[in-house]
């Protein structure tokens, strides 16, 4: 539903991976039947309806170099858990970005989808630090390509003054020149 269709993200150098684990066991079952085939039994699906328990999502950082088997056949201690939920404040891991320069970024959202945060992961410890937060009394949209890091700056797309604006480190770029223009995604940055 959030446009995220994968659960793993490679580091730019290909030596590490962030891997999500989703546990749907606590989520209520719903039954789906086929009206065109009434003789077919319904199938069960897990669906976290509003106000019910959501799936539990974990995240681990795996160092693939250390995960390689040793001569004895054992593997090194290569997995670091990443606690991104911040005490259950955020239930949705909406996206992950691993920039060429810098640390992995997690896009997380509250269950009511009114708060979105960008968390930066320390690859050596798995600790997260909030780098940016956006709130709205109604809804915070997820925007493709956002966030993006270029030259140490964090670029996001946010709803400001009735339009979706390009924002650099919390400051709207071109605030008066884009009246009526909606930024729909960030495709990339050339470093300037």
GROMACS .gro file of C-alpha atoms in nm:
model
  192
    1UNK     CA    1   0.000   0.000   0.000
    2UNK     CA    2   0.292   0.236   0.053
    3UNK     CA    3   0.459   0.160  -0.277
    4UNK     CA    4   0.735  -0.044  -0.114
    5UNK     CA    5   0.764  -0.377  -0.289
    6UNK     CA    6   1.087  -0.513  -0.147
    7UNK     CA    7   1.240  -0.588   0.189
    8UNK     CA    8   1.613  -0.562   0.126
    9UNK     CA    9   1.847  -0.281   0.027
   10UNK     CA   10   2.210  -0.312  -0.084
   11UNK     CA   11   2.483  -0.075   0.026
   12UNK     CA   12   2.637   0.118  -0.263
   13UNK     CA   13   2.958  -0.090  -0.239
   14UNK     CA   14   2.766  -0.420  -0.230
   15UNK     CA   15   2.927  -0.533   0.097
   16UNK     CA   16   2.628  -0.483   0.327
   17UNK     CA   17   2.253  -0.520   0.317
   18UNK     CA   18   1.961  -0.391   0.519
   19UNK     CA   19   1.704  -0.668   0.547
   20UNK     CA   20   1.352  -0.638   0.685
   21UNK     CA   21   1.164  -0.915   0.863
   22UNK     CA   22   0.785  -0.898   0.873
   23UNK     CA   23   0.585  -1.101   1.125
   24UNK     CA   24   0.215  -1.110   1.036
   25UNK     CA   25   0.122  -1.370   1.300
   26UNK     CA   26  -0.049  -1.117   1.531
   27UNK     CA   27  -0.254  -0.965   1.246
   28UNK     CA   28  -0.621  -1.066   1.222
   29UNK     CA   29  -0.728  -1.306   0.947
   30UNK     CA   30  -0.985  -1.211   0.688
   31UNK     CA   31  -1.143  -1.455   0.445
   32UNK     CA   32  -1.164  -1.387   0.073
   33UNK     CA   33  -1.397  -1.589  -0.146
   34UNK     CA   34  -1.448  -1.590  -0.520
   35UNK     CA   35  -1.801  -1.496  -0.626
   36UNK     CA   36  -1.733  -1.646  -0.970
   37UNK     CA   37  -1.635  -1.982  -0.818
   38UNK     CA   38  -1.870  -2.044  -0.524
   39UNK     CA   39  -1.752  -2.405  -0.482
   40UNK     CA   40  -1.396  -2.290  -0.406
   41UNK     CA   41  -1.327  -2.248  -0.033
   42UNK     CA   42  -1.233  -1.897   0.078
   43UNK     CA   43  -0.866  -1.824   0.141
   44UNK     CA   44  -0.728  -1.657   0.449
   45UNK     CA   45  -0.527  -1.337   0.436
   46UNK     CA   46  -0.382  -1.125   0.713
   47UNK     CA   47  -0.515  -0.769   0.709
   48UNK     CA   48  -0.436  -0.500   0.968
   49UNK     CA   49  -0.766  -0.310   0.962
   50UNK     CA   50  -0.777   0.032   1.125
   51UNK     CA   51  -0.758   0.005   1.502
   52UNK     CA   52  -0.630  -0.355   1.498
   53UNK     CA   53  -0.283  -0.499   1.547
   54UNK     CA   54  -0.031  -0.430   1.272
   55UNK     CA   55   0.249  -0.655   1.147
   56UNK     CA   56   0.576  -0.634   1.336
   57UNK     CA   57   0.863  -0.519   1.115
   58UNK     CA   58   1.224  -0.568   1.216
   59UNK     CA   59   1.534  -0.446   1.035
   60UNK     CA   60   1.884  -0.591   1.039
   61UNK     CA   61   2.211  -0.472   0.890
   62UNK     CA   62   2.414  -0.762   0.754
   63UNK     CA   63   2.784  -0.734   0.671
   64UNK     CA   64   2.821  -0.982   0.386
   65UNK     CA   65   3.201  -0.997   0.413
   66UNK     CA   66   3.176  -1.116   0.773
   67UNK     CA   67   2.888  -1.349   0.691
   68UNK     CA   68   3.109  -1.561   0.464
   69UNK     CA   69   3.184  -1.906   0.609
   70UNK     CA   70   3.522  -1.949   0.777
   71UNK     CA   71   3.744  -2.252   0.720
   72UNK     CA   72   3.571  -2.420   1.016
   73UNK     CA   73   3.231  -2.357   0.857
   74UNK     CA   74   3.114  -2.106   1.117
   75UNK     CA   75   3.009  -1.755   1.029
   76UNK     CA   76   3.119  -1.435   1.193
   77UNK     CA   77   2.897  -1.209   1.397
   78UNK     CA   78   2.769  -1.007   1.104
   79UNK     CA   79   2.414  -0.902   1.187
   80UNK     CA   80   2.323  -0.583   1.371
   81UNK     CA   81   1.961  -0.515   1.467
   82UNK     CA   82   1.835  -0.167   1.378
   83UNK     CA   83   1.572  -0.035   1.622
   84UNK     CA   84   1.387   0.207   1.397
   85UNK     CA   85   1.043   0.212   1.562
   86UNK     CA   86   1.156   0.453   1.836
   87UNK     CA   87   0.951   0.298   2.112
   88UNK     CA   88   0.659   0.206   1.883
   89UNK     CA   89   0.613   0.569   1.773
   90UNK     CA   90   0.654   0.460   1.412
   91UNK     CA   91   0.479   0.148   1.281
   92UNK     CA   92   0.557   0.179   0.911
   93UNK     CA   93   0.895   0.135   0.749
   94UNK     CA   94   0.793   0.316   0.433
   95UNK     CA   95   1.124   0.321   0.245
   96UNK     CA   96   1.500   0.291   0.271
   97UNK     CA   97   1.760   0.494   0.082
   98UNK     CA   98   2.130   0.410   0.095
   99UNK     CA   99   2.315   0.704  -0.062
  100UNK     CA  100   2.657   0.666  -0.220
  101UNK     CA  101   2.781   0.930   0.023
  102UNK     CA  102   2.669   0.878   0.378
  103UNK     CA  103   2.468   0.649   0.595
  104UNK     CA  104   2.146   0.463   0.517
  105UNK     CA  105   1.826   0.664   0.555
  106UNK     CA  106   1.499   0.513   0.675
  107UNK     CA  107   1.165   0.674   0.595
  108UNK     CA  108   0.925   0.584   0.876
  109UNK     CA  109   0.567   0.684   0.940
  110UNK     CA  110   0.317   0.673   1.224
  111UNK     CA  111   0.009   0.451   1.195
  112UNK     CA  112  -0.216   0.753   1.138
  113UNK     CA  113   0.025   0.867   0.861
  114UNK     CA  114   0.035   1.223   0.994
  115UNK     CA  115   0.403   1.211   1.090
  116UNK     CA  116   0.693   1.106   0.873
  117UNK     CA  117   1.055   1.095   0.990
  118UNK     CA  118   1.385   1.041   0.815
  119UNK     CA  119   1.619   0.838   1.034
  120UNK     CA  120   1.991   0.797   0.971
  121UNK     CA  121   2.143   0.458   1.057
  122UNK     CA  122   2.493   0.421   1.201
  123UNK     CA  123   2.618   0.114   1.009
  124UNK     CA  124   2.866   0.020   1.282
  125UNK     CA  125   2.611   0.006   1.567
  126UNK     CA  126   2.262   0.004   1.414
  127UNK     CA  127   2.171   0.311   1.619
  128UNK     CA  128   1.937   0.558   1.451
  129UNK     CA  129   1.922   0.934   1.473
  130UNK     CA  130   1.630   1.142   1.352
  131UNK     CA  131   1.748   1.373   1.078
  132UNK     CA  132   1.416   1.525   0.972
  133UNK     CA  133   1.048   1.515   1.068
  134UNK     CA  134   0.738   1.627   0.879
  135UNK     CA  135   0.391   1.648   1.032
  136UNK     CA  136   0.051   1.742   0.897
  137UNK     CA  137  -0.285   1.753   1.071
  138UNK     CA  138  -0.440   1.542   0.793
  139UNK     CA  139  -0.182   1.334   0.605
  140UNK     CA  140   0.185   1.319   0.503
  141UNK     CA  141   0.236   1.181   0.153
  142UNK     CA  142   0.523   0.956   0.058
  143UNK     CA  143   0.701   1.106  -0.242
  144UNK     CA  144   0.919   0.901  -0.481
  145UNK     CA  145   1.291   0.983  -0.457
  146UNK     CA  146   1.245   1.166  -0.127
  147UNK     CA  147   1.459   1.190   0.076
  148UNK     CA  148   1.775   1.235  -0.124
  149UNK     CA  149   2.119   1.324   0.011
  150UNK     CA  150   2.357   1.530  -0.204
  151UNK     CA  151   2.670   1.706  -0.081
  152UNK     CA  152   2.562   1.639   0.277
  153UNK     CA  153   2.225   1.814   0.234
  154UNK     CA  154   1.894   1.638   0.282
  155UNK     CA  155   1.637   1.705   0.010
  156UNK     CA  156   1.271   1.624   0.070
  157UNK     CA  157   0.938   1.705  -0.092
  158UNK     CA  158   0.683   1.847   0.151
  159UNK     CA  159   0.341   2.007   0.145
  160UNK     CA  160   0.397   2.375   0.217
  161UNK     CA  161   0.158   2.664   0.151
  162UNK     CA  162  -0.082   2.446  -0.048
  163UNK     CA  163   0.178   2.296  -0.282
  164UNK     CA  164   0.436   2.020  -0.279
  165UNK     CA  165   0.772   2.196  -0.257
  166UNK     CA  166   1.135   2.094  -0.283
  167UNK     CA  167   1.295   2.140   0.059
  168UNK     CA  168   1.667   2.142   0.139
  169UNK     CA  169   1.758   2.083   0.505
  170UNK     CA  170   1.417   2.214   0.614
  171UNK     CA  171   1.421   2.528   0.393
  172UNK     CA  172   1.189   2.558   0.093
  173UNK     CA  173   1.381   2.615  -0.230
  174UNK     CA  174   1.231   2.870  -0.468
  175UNK     CA  175   0.938   2.963  -0.237
  176UNK     CA  176   0.782   3.232  -0.458
  177UNK     CA  177   0.877   3.122  -0.807
  178UNK     CA  178   0.679   2.798  -0.814
  179UNK     CA  179   0.324   2.909  -0.742
  180UNK     CA  180   0.090   2.640  -0.866
  181UNK     CA  181   0.374   2.397  -0.945
  182UNK     CA  182   0.369   2.064  -0.764
  183UNK     CA  183   0.692   1.868  -0.715
  184UNK     CA  184   0.593   1.503  -0.763
  185UNK     CA  185   0.929   1.330  -0.718
  186UNK     CA  186   1.304   1.376  -0.690
  187UNK     CA  187   1.485   1.207  -0.975
  188UNK     CA  188   1.843   1.292  -0.875
  189UNK     CA  189   2.099   1.562  -0.805
  190UNK     CA  190   2.411   1.656  -0.996
  191UNK     CA  191   2.612   1.773  -0.695
  192UNK     CA  192   2.572   2.147  -0.757
   0.00000   0.00000   0.00000
